[in-house]
């Protein structure tokens, strides 16, 4: 969440049950290094008190446009000038209706309309009953607010406070903070289409057994999330892992290396970048039994014969589009020793412009890693950091190396 460090966020609460989630969002924002100034409408005060929000943000809360704490008694001007972004969470049906009409009859809406529109982004996290959300007036109002420059975060789907189920829930605080951080991330991969593999593969022996490895998929998922935040369209082909899909990323779940190859081949035609982080099994059982192999008590053990799996990365790197420079391929290597030598040799063997080495398997499943980037001009270390942070750094390094890099930030 480095993007949020030092940012000044005005967190606006309009009236809705989801105000209870805003307390947690406020906490997450301050933990990420942002300063948070809370502004609440009168309706929001029915759901949560300013005391709670003051305690969590460390700043007194503004609830009225008349406030003599401000020398000029113009909090709507002062607060909106200081902000790096205004986040309205929850954004009620009534509040967006006001935004769409440009009404300004209390501090929060007054501040939104008074903000310097080019410099202070407005992010809206809708929260309401599903019928209210689906109502044409609400849809029209959010469309109008978006046309006027607001960014809509969500909505979530699921069980609602009223007992109904459907669209209209406010996104969870963890999702919102991811979206807010992504909003600030430099869009160095704008216009790029990334296809990435992650996690282990599972090679069946029979219906209940198989061969796999300890890859958790965390590094690949972190890269997918960072690339999405950097503006890329991301398709993630995931082996069997227990990780949530990064927001806005298209995920395709597979089990075996052959399924992973099929999924990659089905999507690589549209990609401009291919990153292979998956720990693909080198071999699979020559045939998988249809039924569970039974122990017959004789003490005999089944003999397993193996065949080699296709090398997905090498196959893609040999393709015409990769050879013509239309598809930039990145490989990974987990090595137990002599990382630089092995990574350098592997880059050539796989035929890719960039090979990322890490010391494995010690880092498998961990939250931290350290990377060694090897390309034709030499190597560069990305020192030990969280996989999330390394994903972000790798995306920046990748953007610099792309033949058609679009570095907007
Ligand atoms: O040869 P090795 O498995 O060490 O190569 C690692 C790199 O190749 C990784 O990028 C991995 O995702 C990719 N790979 C692959 N298909 C395989 C084996 C490895 O795409 N069958």
Short mmCIF file of C-alpha atoms and ligand atoms in Angstrom, two decimals:
data_model
loop_
_atom_site.label_atom_id
_atom_site.label_comp_id
_atom_site.label_asym_id
_atom_site.label_seq_id
_atom_site.Cartn_x
_atom_site.Cartn_y
_atom_site.Cartn_z
CA UNK A 1 0.00 0.00 0.00
CA UNK A 2 2.97 2.28 -0.56
CA UNK A 3 0.79 4.36 -2.89
CA UNK A 4 -1.16 5.63 0.13
CA UNK A 5 1.79 6.69 2.28
CA UNK A 6 1.67 10.44 2.86
CA UNK A 7 -1.64 10.87 1.04
CA UNK A 8 -4.31 13.05 2.58
CA UNK A 9 -7.71 11.44 2.18
CA UNK A 10 -10.99 13.09 3.02
CA UNK A 11 -13.29 10.24 3.99
CA UNK A 12 -16.92 11.26 3.62
CA UNK A 13 -19.71 9.21 5.19
CA UNK A 14 -23.29 9.59 4.02
CA UNK A 15 -26.13 7.73 5.71
CA UNK A 16 -26.18 3.94 5.51
CA UNK A 17 -25.67 0.82 7.60
CA UNK A 18 -22.35 0.38 5.80
CA UNK A 19 -20.98 3.24 7.96
CA UNK A 20 -19.77 0.52 10.31
CA UNK A 21 -17.39 -0.63 7.57
CA UNK A 22 -16.07 2.90 7.15
CA UNK A 23 -14.59 2.73 10.64
CA UNK A 24 -12.43 -0.18 9.51
CA UNK A 25 -11.63 1.54 6.20
CA UNK A 26 -10.44 4.58 8.15
CA UNK A 27 -8.16 2.32 10.20
CA UNK A 28 -6.76 0.64 7.10
CA UNK A 29 -6.08 4.01 5.47
CA UNK A 30 -4.17 5.34 8.45
CA UNK A 31 -2.25 2.05 8.75
CA UNK A 32 -1.23 2.46 5.11
CA UNK A 33 0.30 5.82 6.01
CA UNK A 34 -2.48 8.13 4.84
CA UNK A 35 -3.85 10.97 6.93
CA UNK A 36 -7.63 10.82 7.07
CA UNK A 37 -10.02 13.70 7.59
CA UNK A 38 -13.52 12.43 8.22
CA UNK A 39 -16.59 14.40 7.17
CA UNK A 40 -20.05 13.04 8.06
CA UNK A 41 -23.58 13.94 7.03
CA UNK A 42 -26.33 14.20 9.61
CA UNK A 43 -27.73 10.87 8.40
CA UNK A 44 -24.34 9.18 8.83
CA UNK A 45 -24.35 10.26 12.48
CA UNK A 46 -27.42 8.08 12.97
CA UNK A 47 -25.32 5.03 12.14
CA UNK A 48 -21.94 5.74 13.74
CA UNK A 49 -20.70 8.50 16.01
CA UNK A 50 -18.10 11.12 15.15
CA UNK A 51 -16.32 10.03 18.35
CA UNK A 52 -15.50 6.64 16.84
CA UNK A 53 -14.29 8.20 13.61
CA UNK A 54 -12.25 10.80 15.49
CA UNK A 55 -10.57 8.12 17.58
CA UNK A 56 -9.69 6.09 14.50
CA UNK A 57 -8.53 8.99 12.33
CA UNK A 58 -6.85 11.00 15.08
CA UNK A 59 -8.59 14.16 13.85
CA UNK A 60 -11.74 15.93 14.87
CA UNK A 61 -14.61 15.13 12.54
CA UNK A 62 -16.47 17.76 10.50
CA UNK A 63 -20.24 17.46 10.43
CA UNK A 64 -21.42 20.95 9.50
CA UNK A 65 -20.69 23.59 6.92
CA UNK A 66 -20.78 26.11 9.78
CA UNK A 67 -17.60 25.48 11.73
CA UNK A 68 -15.66 28.19 13.49
CA UNK A 69 -12.63 25.92 13.92
CA UNK A 70 -11.79 27.26 10.48
CA UNK A 71 -10.59 30.85 10.57
CA UNK A 72 -12.61 31.74 7.50
CA UNK A 73 -15.51 29.44 8.51
CA UNK A 74 -15.26 27.77 5.11
CA UNK A 75 -14.51 24.11 5.80
CA UNK A 76 -15.86 23.12 2.36
CA UNK A 77 -13.07 25.15 0.73
CA UNK A 78 -10.26 24.38 3.16
CA UNK A 79 -10.87 20.61 3.44
CA UNK A 80 -11.22 20.09 -0.29
CA UNK A 81 -8.03 22.06 -1.08
CA UNK A 82 -5.92 19.89 1.25
CA UNK A 83 -7.17 16.56 -0.12
CA UNK A 84 -5.35 14.18 -2.47
CA UNK A 85 -8.72 12.46 -2.91
CA UNK A 86 -12.23 12.57 -1.50
CA UNK A 87 -13.65 9.10 -0.85
CA UNK A 88 -17.38 8.87 -0.14
CA UNK A 89 -17.97 5.57 1.65
CA UNK A 90 -20.78 4.81 2.00
CA UNK A 91 -22.28 6.77 -0.86
CA UNK A 92 -26.07 6.56 -0.43
CA UNK A 93 -28.71 6.81 -3.17
CA UNK A 94 -29.66 10.23 -1.84
CA UNK A 95 -26.10 11.46 -1.77
CA UNK A 96 -25.35 10.49 -5.37
CA UNK A 97 -28.63 12.12 -6.39
CA UNK A 98 -27.32 15.34 -4.87
CA UNK A 99 -23.98 14.97 -6.64
CA UNK A 100 -25.70 14.34 -9.98
CA UNK A 101 -27.72 17.54 -9.55
CA UNK A 102 -24.87 19.60 -8.17
CA UNK A 103 -26.75 20.29 -4.95
CA UNK A 104 -24.75 21.57 -2.00
CA UNK A 105 -26.96 21.87 1.07
CA UNK A 106 -24.62 20.37 3.69
CA UNK A 107 -20.84 20.15 4.14
CA UNK A 108 -20.12 16.88 2.32
CA UNK A 109 -21.93 17.69 -0.93
CA UNK A 110 -20.75 21.28 -0.69
CA UNK A 111 -17.16 20.08 -0.41
CA UNK A 112 -17.53 17.71 -3.39
CA UNK A 113 -18.74 20.47 -5.66
CA UNK A 114 -16.20 22.95 -4.29
CA UNK A 115 -13.22 20.68 -4.92
CA UNK A 116 -10.76 21.57 -7.68
CA UNK A 117 -12.10 18.96 -10.11
CA UNK A 118 -8.85 18.43 -12.06
CA UNK A 119 -6.66 17.97 -8.99
CA UNK A 120 -8.84 16.25 -6.38
CA UNK A 121 -10.39 12.97 -7.52
CA UNK A 122 -13.75 11.92 -6.12
CA UNK A 123 -14.21 8.21 -5.40
CA UNK A 124 -17.68 6.86 -4.59
CA UNK A 125 -18.40 3.57 -2.82
CA UNK A 126 -22.14 2.94 -3.29
CA UNK A 127 -24.04 1.22 -0.47
CA UNK A 128 -27.76 0.57 -0.60
CA UNK A 129 -30.56 -1.94 -0.91
CA UNK A 130 -30.60 -3.86 -4.21
CA UNK A 131 -33.85 -2.28 -5.43
CA UNK A 132 -32.50 1.19 -4.69
CA UNK A 133 -29.30 0.33 -6.56
CA UNK A 134 -31.17 -1.10 -9.54
CA UNK A 135 -33.59 1.85 -9.75
CA UNK A 136 -33.14 3.73 -13.04
CA UNK A 137 -32.79 7.02 -11.14
CA UNK A 138 -29.86 5.68 -9.10
CA UNK A 139 -28.19 4.20 -12.16
CA UNK A 140 -28.71 7.49 -13.98
CA UNK A 141 -27.25 9.44 -11.06
CA UNK A 142 -24.12 7.30 -10.79
CA UNK A 143 -23.66 7.51 -14.57
CA UNK A 144 -23.98 11.30 -14.33
CA UNK A 145 -21.55 11.50 -11.41
CA UNK A 146 -19.08 9.36 -13.41
CA UNK A 147 -19.54 11.60 -16.45
CA UNK A 148 -18.75 14.55 -14.19
CA UNK A 149 -15.45 12.90 -13.21
CA UNK A 150 -16.27 10.70 -10.19
CA UNK A 151 -14.93 7.14 -9.96
CA UNK A 152 -17.31 4.45 -8.75
CA UNK A 153 -15.81 1.68 -6.59
CA UNK A 154 -17.94 -1.44 -6.70
CA UNK A 155 -20.63 -2.40 -5.95
CA UNK A 156 -20.51 -5.59 -3.98
CA UNK A 157 -23.06 -8.34 -4.18
CA UNK A 158 -24.45 -10.46 -1.37
CA UNK A 159 -26.59 -10.48 1.71
CA UNK A 160 -27.87 -7.04 2.71
CA UNK A 161 -28.69 -5.56 6.11
CA UNK A 162 -32.40 -5.56 5.18
CA UNK A 163 -32.30 -9.32 4.68
CA UNK A 164 -32.48 -9.22 0.88
CA UNK A 165 -29.69 -10.46 -1.35
CA UNK A 166 -28.27 -8.82 -4.43
CA UNK A 167 -26.18 -5.94 -5.79
CA UNK A 168 -25.70 -2.77 -3.80
CA UNK A 169 -23.54 -3.75 -0.85
CA UNK A 170 -20.59 -1.51 -0.17
CA UNK A 171 -17.32 -3.24 -0.99
CA UNK A 172 -15.47 -4.63 2.00
CA UNK A 173 -12.89 -2.25 3.54
CA UNK A 174 -10.05 -4.50 2.34
CA UNK A 175 -11.41 -4.30 -1.21
CA UNK A 176 -11.92 -0.56 -1.00
CA UNK A 177 -8.40 0.13 0.19
CA UNK A 178 -7.03 -2.03 -2.63
CA UNK A 179 -9.06 0.02 -5.13
CA UNK A 180 -8.02 3.33 -3.59
CA UNK A 181 -4.33 2.32 -3.63
CA UNK A 182 -4.70 1.10 -7.23
CA UNK A 183 -6.20 4.46 -8.12
CA UNK A 184 -2.98 6.18 -7.06
CA UNK A 185 -0.62 3.62 -8.67
CA UNK A 186 1.29 4.97 -11.68
CA UNK A 187 -0.37 3.57 -14.80
CA UNK A 188 2.87 2.27 -16.32
CA UNK A 189 1.15 -0.71 -17.98
CA UNK A 190 -1.83 1.18 -19.43
CA UNK A 191 -2.92 -0.44 -22.68
CA UNK A 192 -1.00 -3.67 -21.98
CA UNK A 193 -2.62 -7.09 -21.83
CA UNK A 194 -0.91 -9.40 -19.38
CA UNK A 195 -1.29 -13.16 -19.25
CA UNK A 196 0.30 -14.72 -16.18
CA UNK A 197 0.53 -18.24 -14.78
CA UNK A 198 0.78 -18.84 -11.04
CA UNK A 199 0.79 -21.57 -8.42
CA UNK A 200 1.63 -25.26 -8.70
CA UNK A 201 0.14 -27.84 -11.00
CA UNK A 202 -1.47 -31.07 -9.86
CA UNK A 203 -0.75 -34.21 -11.88
CA UNK A 204 -3.24 -36.97 -11.17
CA UNK A 205 -2.21 -40.52 -10.34
CA UNK A 206 -5.78 -41.68 -9.76
CA UNK A 207 -9.03 -39.88 -8.81
CA UNK A 208 -7.84 -39.20 -5.25
CA UNK A 209 -4.06 -38.88 -5.55
CA UNK A 210 -1.60 -36.81 -7.44
CA UNK A 211 1.75 -35.08 -7.58
CA UNK A 212 2.11 -31.40 -6.83
CA UNK A 213 4.59 -28.99 -5.23
CA UNK A 214 4.74 -26.34 -2.52
CA UNK A 215 4.22 -23.24 -4.67
CA UNK A 216 1.60 -21.01 -3.00
CA UNK A 217 1.00 -18.74 -6.00
CA UNK A 218 1.54 -15.64 -3.82
CA UNK A 219 4.24 -14.10 -6.03
CA UNK A 220 2.21 -14.53 -9.22
CA UNK A 221 -0.97 -13.21 -7.62
CA UNK A 222 0.94 -10.18 -6.28
CA UNK A 223 2.29 -9.45 -9.77
CA UNK A 224 -1.20 -9.83 -11.24
CA UNK A 225 -2.59 -7.34 -8.69
CA UNK A 226 0.25 -4.86 -9.25
CA UNK A 227 -0.13 -5.09 -13.03
CA UNK A 228 -3.87 -4.49 -12.75
CA UNK A 229 -3.23 -1.45 -10.53
CA UNK A 230 -0.71 -0.25 -13.12
CA UNK A 231 -3.44 -0.20 -15.75
CA UNK A 232 -2.97 -3.57 -17.50
CA UNK A 233 -5.79 -5.92 -18.45
CA UNK A 234 -4.82 -9.07 -16.58
CA UNK A 235 -5.66 -12.72 -17.14
CA UNK A 236 -4.38 -15.05 -14.45
CA UNK A 237 -4.12 -18.79 -15.09
CA UNK A 238 -3.95 -20.30 -11.63
CA UNK A 239 -3.06 -23.80 -10.55
CA UNK A 240 -4.72 -25.17 -7.39
CA UNK A 241 -4.14 -22.44 -4.76
CA UNK A 242 -6.17 -20.94 -1.94
CA UNK A 243 -5.83 -17.26 -2.73
CA UNK A 244 -8.46 -14.62 -3.42
CA UNK A 245 -8.54 -13.30 -6.98
CA UNK A 246 -7.02 -9.82 -7.20
CA UNK A 247 -9.78 -7.32 -7.95
CA UNK A 248 -10.48 -6.72 -11.60
CA UNK A 249 -8.35 -9.66 -12.72
CA UNK A 250 -9.80 -12.40 -14.92
CA UNK A 251 -8.93 -15.74 -13.33
CA UNK A 252 -8.89 -19.15 -14.98
CA UNK A 253 -8.45 -22.08 -12.62
CA UNK A 254 -6.64 -25.15 -13.88
CA UNK A 255 -5.14 -28.21 -12.27
CA UNK A 256 -2.62 -29.94 -14.52
CA UNK A 257 0.22 -28.66 -16.70
CA UNK A 258 -1.69 -29.74 -19.81
CA UNK A 259 -4.75 -27.73 -18.70
CA UNK A 260 -2.48 -24.77 -17.94
CA UNK A 261 -0.96 -25.00 -21.42
CA UNK A 262 -4.46 -25.14 -22.99
CA UNK A 263 -5.60 -22.07 -21.03
CA UNK A 264 -2.44 -20.17 -21.92
CA UNK A 265 -2.76 -21.03 -25.60
CA UNK A 266 -6.42 -19.98 -25.59
CA UNK A 267 -5.56 -16.51 -24.24
CA UNK A 268 -2.02 -15.71 -25.32
CA UNK A 269 -3.13 -14.53 -28.78
CA UNK A 270 -4.46 -11.29 -27.25
CA UNK A 271 -1.63 -10.74 -24.78
CA UNK A 272 1.23 -8.26 -25.04
CA UNK A 273 3.06 -9.64 -21.99
CA UNK A 274 3.35 -13.24 -20.76
CA UNK A 275 4.76 -13.93 -17.29
CA UNK A 276 5.27 -17.52 -16.20
CA UNK A 277 5.49 -17.69 -12.43
CA UNK A 278 3.81 -21.09 -12.12
CA UNK A 279 5.81 -23.97 -10.71
CA UNK A 280 4.77 -26.38 -13.43
CA UNK A 281 5.41 -30.06 -12.74
CA UNK A 282 8.22 -31.27 -14.99
CA UNK A 283 6.67 -34.73 -15.26
CA UNK A 284 3.23 -36.29 -14.96
CA UNK A 285 2.21 -39.92 -14.50
CA UNK A 286 2.09 -41.52 -17.95
CA UNK A 287 -1.54 -42.44 -17.32
CA UNK A 288 -3.95 -41.62 -14.53
CA UNK A 289 -6.02 -44.57 -13.25
CA UNK A 290 -9.80 -44.15 -13.67
CA UNK A 291 -10.42 -45.69 -10.27
CA UNK A 292 -8.59 -45.42 -6.97
CA UNK A 293 -5.57 -47.73 -6.97
CA UNK A 294 -6.21 -50.19 -4.15
CA UNK A 295 -3.74 -51.69 -1.75
CA UNK A 296 -4.25 -55.45 -2.16
CA UNK A 297 -2.35 -56.59 0.95
CA UNK A 298 0.35 -58.37 -1.05
CA UNK A 299 2.95 -55.72 -0.13
CA UNK A 300 3.49 -54.87 -3.80
CA UNK A 301 3.81 -51.18 -4.61
CA UNK A 302 2.48 -49.73 -7.86
CA UNK A 303 5.12 -48.76 -10.39
CA UNK A 304 4.57 -45.24 -11.68
CA UNK A 305 5.83 -44.35 -15.13
CA UNK A 306 6.26 -40.65 -15.98
CA UNK A 307 6.22 -38.58 -19.13
CA UNK A 308 7.59 -35.07 -19.51
CA UNK A 309 5.19 -32.13 -19.41
CA UNK A 310 5.37 -29.51 -22.14
CA UNK A 311 7.37 -26.41 -21.23
CA UNK A 312 4.68 -23.73 -21.38
CA UNK A 313 7.05 -20.78 -21.20
CA UNK A 314 9.45 -22.10 -23.84
CA UNK A 315 6.50 -22.94 -26.12
CA UNK A 316 5.10 -19.42 -25.84
CA UNK A 317 8.55 -17.82 -26.19
CA UNK A 318 9.04 -19.68 -29.49
CA UNK A 319 5.73 -18.46 -30.93
CA UNK A 320 5.72 -16.11 -33.90
CA UNK A 321 4.31 -13.18 -31.94
CA UNK A 322 7.01 -13.50 -29.29
CA UNK A 323 9.67 -13.81 -31.97
CA UNK A 324 8.34 -10.73 -33.74
CA UNK A 325 8.53 -8.76 -30.47
CA UNK A 326 4.73 -8.42 -30.11
CA UNK A 327 4.70 -10.52 -26.94
CA UNK A 328 7.19 -9.83 -24.14
CA UNK A 329 7.91 -13.03 -22.19
CA UNK A 330 9.16 -13.25 -18.63
CA UNK A 331 10.26 -16.46 -16.94
CA UNK A 332 10.89 -17.31 -13.31
CA UNK A 333 13.46 -19.61 -11.79
CA UNK A 334 13.53 -20.96 -8.26
CA UNK A 335 17.04 -22.18 -7.50
CA UNK A 336 18.60 -23.51 -4.32
CA UNK A 337 22.11 -22.23 -5.15
CA UNK A 338 24.18 -20.33 -7.76
CA UNK A 339 21.14 -18.24 -8.61
CA UNK A 340 22.86 -15.86 -11.04
CA UNK A 341 24.52 -18.60 -13.09
CA UNK A 342 21.36 -20.71 -13.26
CA UNK A 343 19.10 -17.76 -14.02
CA UNK A 344 21.43 -16.49 -16.75
CA UNK A 345 21.56 -19.92 -18.39
CA UNK A 346 17.81 -20.41 -18.02
CA UNK A 347 17.04 -17.09 -19.70
CA UNK A 348 18.90 -18.23 -22.78
CA UNK A 349 17.51 -21.75 -22.67
CA UNK A 350 13.90 -20.53 -22.40
CA UNK A 351 14.47 -17.86 -25.03
CA UNK A 352 13.02 -14.97 -22.98
CA UNK A 353 14.23 -11.37 -22.67
CA UNK A 354 13.77 -11.30 -18.88
CA UNK A 355 14.27 -14.07 -16.33
CA UNK A 356 13.47 -13.50 -12.67
CA UNK A 357 15.35 -15.67 -10.22
CA UNK A 358 14.54 -16.35 -6.59
CA UNK A 359 15.96 -18.66 -4.00
CA UNK A 360 13.53 -21.53 -3.63
CA UNK A 361 11.99 -23.53 -2.20
CA UNK A 362 12.61 -21.58 1.06
CA UNK A 363 10.43 -18.71 -0.17
CA UNK A 364 7.52 -20.95 -1.24
CA UNK A 365 4.43 -19.98 0.73
CA UNK A 366 6.19 -17.09 2.50
CA UNK A 367 5.00 -13.50 2.33
CA UNK A 368 8.50 -12.19 1.60
CA UNK A 369 10.89 -12.84 -1.24
CA UNK A 370 13.95 -11.36 -2.95
CA UNK A 371 14.33 -11.30 -6.72
CA UNK A 372 17.19 -11.24 -9.19
CA UNK A 373 16.34 -9.81 -12.59
CA UNK A 374 18.47 -11.09 -15.46
CA UNK A 375 18.23 -9.65 -18.95
CA UNK A 376 20.55 -9.28 -21.95
CA UNK A 377 22.33 -6.30 -20.40
CA UNK A 378 23.09 -7.86 -17.02
CA UNK A 379 21.37 -8.36 -13.70
CA UNK A 380 19.72 -6.35 -10.95
CA UNK A 381 18.62 -7.34 -7.46
CA UNK A 382 15.33 -6.45 -5.86
CA UNK A 383 16.17 -6.91 -2.18
CA UNK A 384 14.04 -8.77 0.34
CA UNK A 385 10.56 -7.28 0.67
CA UNK A 386 6.96 -8.43 0.78
CA UNK A 387 5.76 -10.18 -2.36
CA UNK A 388 3.20 -7.38 -2.75
CA UNK A 389 5.97 -4.78 -2.80
CA UNK A 390 8.14 -6.90 -5.10
CA UNK A 391 5.19 -7.31 -7.47
CA UNK A 392 4.97 -3.54 -7.68
CA UNK A 393 8.71 -3.13 -8.24
CA UNK A 394 8.76 -5.87 -10.87
CA UNK A 395 5.91 -4.19 -12.75
CA UNK A 396 7.90 -0.93 -12.79
CA UNK A 397 11.02 -2.78 -14.04
CA UNK A 398 8.97 -4.58 -16.66
CA UNK A 399 7.40 -1.35 -17.92
CA UNK A 400 10.88 0.10 -18.44
CA UNK A 401 11.92 -2.88 -20.55
CA UNK A 402 8.88 -3.13 -22.79
CA UNK A 403 9.59 -2.23 -26.37
CA UNK A 404 6.35 -0.23 -26.46
CA UNK A 405 6.43 0.99 -22.84
CA UNK A 406 3.71 3.47 -22.07
CA UNK A 407 5.04 5.19 -18.99
CA UNK A 408 2.47 7.77 -18.12
CA UNK A 409 3.62 8.33 -14.57
O1 LIG B 1 12.82 -25.22 -16.13
P1 LIG B 1 12.21 -24.59 -14.96
O2 LIG B 1 11.01 -25.32 -14.44
O3 LIG B 1 13.15 -24.25 -13.85
O4 LIG B 1 11.71 -23.17 -15.53
C1 LIG B 1 11.00 -22.29 -14.76
C2 LIG B 1 10.24 -21.33 -15.64
O5 LIG B 1 9.61 -22.00 -16.73
C3 LIG B 1 9.09 -20.67 -14.90
O6 LIG B 1 8.85 -19.42 -15.50
C4 LIG B 1 7.95 -21.65 -15.13
O7 LIG B 1 6.69 -21.04 -14.98
C5 LIG B 1 8.20 -22.05 -16.57
N1 LIG B 1 7.79 -23.43 -16.89
C6 LIG B 1 6.72 -23.63 -17.75
N2 LIG B 1 6.36 -24.92 -18.09
C7 LIG B 1 7.04 -25.96 -17.59
C8 LIG B 1 8.11 -25.77 -16.71
C9 LIG B 1 8.47 -24.48 -16.37
O8 LIG B 1 6.11 -22.66 -18.19
N3 LIG B 1 6.65 -27.19 -17.93
#
